[in-house]
XYZ file of C-alpha atoms in Angstrom:
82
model
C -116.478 26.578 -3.931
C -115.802 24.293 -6.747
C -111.982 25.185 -7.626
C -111.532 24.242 -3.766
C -112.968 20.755 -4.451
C -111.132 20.365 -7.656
C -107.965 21.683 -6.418
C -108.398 18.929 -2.805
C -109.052 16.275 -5.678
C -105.989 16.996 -7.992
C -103.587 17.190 -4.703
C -105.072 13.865 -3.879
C -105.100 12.357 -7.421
C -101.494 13.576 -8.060
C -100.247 12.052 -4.585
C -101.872 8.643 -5.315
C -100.108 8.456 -8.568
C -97.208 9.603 -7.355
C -97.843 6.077 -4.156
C -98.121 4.057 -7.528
C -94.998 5.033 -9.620
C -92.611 5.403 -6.816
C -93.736 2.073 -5.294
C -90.595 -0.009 -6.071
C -88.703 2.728 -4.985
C -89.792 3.584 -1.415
C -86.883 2.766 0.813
C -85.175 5.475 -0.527
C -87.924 7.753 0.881
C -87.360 6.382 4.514
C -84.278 3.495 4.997
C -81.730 5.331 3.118
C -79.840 3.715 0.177
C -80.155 0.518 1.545
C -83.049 -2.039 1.636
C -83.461 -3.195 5.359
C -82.896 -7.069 5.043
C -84.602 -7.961 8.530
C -87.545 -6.026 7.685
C -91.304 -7.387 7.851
C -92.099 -8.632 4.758
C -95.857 -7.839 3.875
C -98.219 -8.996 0.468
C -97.270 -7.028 -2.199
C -101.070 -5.706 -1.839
C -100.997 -4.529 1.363
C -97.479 -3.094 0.851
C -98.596 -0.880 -2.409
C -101.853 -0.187 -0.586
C -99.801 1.594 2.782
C -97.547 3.104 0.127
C -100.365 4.936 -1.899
C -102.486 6.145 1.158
C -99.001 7.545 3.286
C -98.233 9.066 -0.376
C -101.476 10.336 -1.232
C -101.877 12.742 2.045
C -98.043 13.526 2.366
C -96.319 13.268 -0.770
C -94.687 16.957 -1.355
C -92.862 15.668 1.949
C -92.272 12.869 0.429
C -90.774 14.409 -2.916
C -88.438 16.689 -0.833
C -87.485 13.534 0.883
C -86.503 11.657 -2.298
C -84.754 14.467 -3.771
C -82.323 15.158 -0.129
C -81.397 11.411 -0.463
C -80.480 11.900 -4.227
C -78.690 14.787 -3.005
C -76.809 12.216 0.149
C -76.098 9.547 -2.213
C -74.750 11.771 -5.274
C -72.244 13.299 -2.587
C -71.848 9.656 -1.479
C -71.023 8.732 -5.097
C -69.066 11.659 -5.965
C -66.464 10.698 -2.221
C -65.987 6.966 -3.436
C -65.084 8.032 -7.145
C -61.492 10.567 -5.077
């Protein structure tokens, strides 16, 4: 009963630092490579707050995410250098 507990709270404690270091990097996890200029701009609390609770629950979505926009915007990359 206890490696289920400790294996809920590592998920959770790994997705709530992984909310905290990608942070400043979230709108490549939903926008694309571009910030949205017209967006709603919230406090920098509440922003980091949302970010680490949405990442906390869902963040091996959120990794494969990240890495299929690396993926778009290294083919991007790679078409503009031809």
């Amino acid at each position: 009963m206890m490696d289920e507990y400790a294996f809920i709270g590592l998920y959770l404690f790994f997705g709530a630092c992984f909310g905290f270091l990608t942070y400043s990097q979230r709108h490549l996890f939903s926008e694309g490579p571009r910030k949205a200029i017209d967006s709603d701009q919230t406090s920098l609390l509440e922003g980091r707050i949302f970010w680490v609770m949405v990442c906390t629950f869902l963040w091996p979505i959120m990794a494969i995410t990240r890495i299929n926009t690396a993926w778009v915007l290294f083919k991007r990359k790679k078409q503009s250098k031809k």
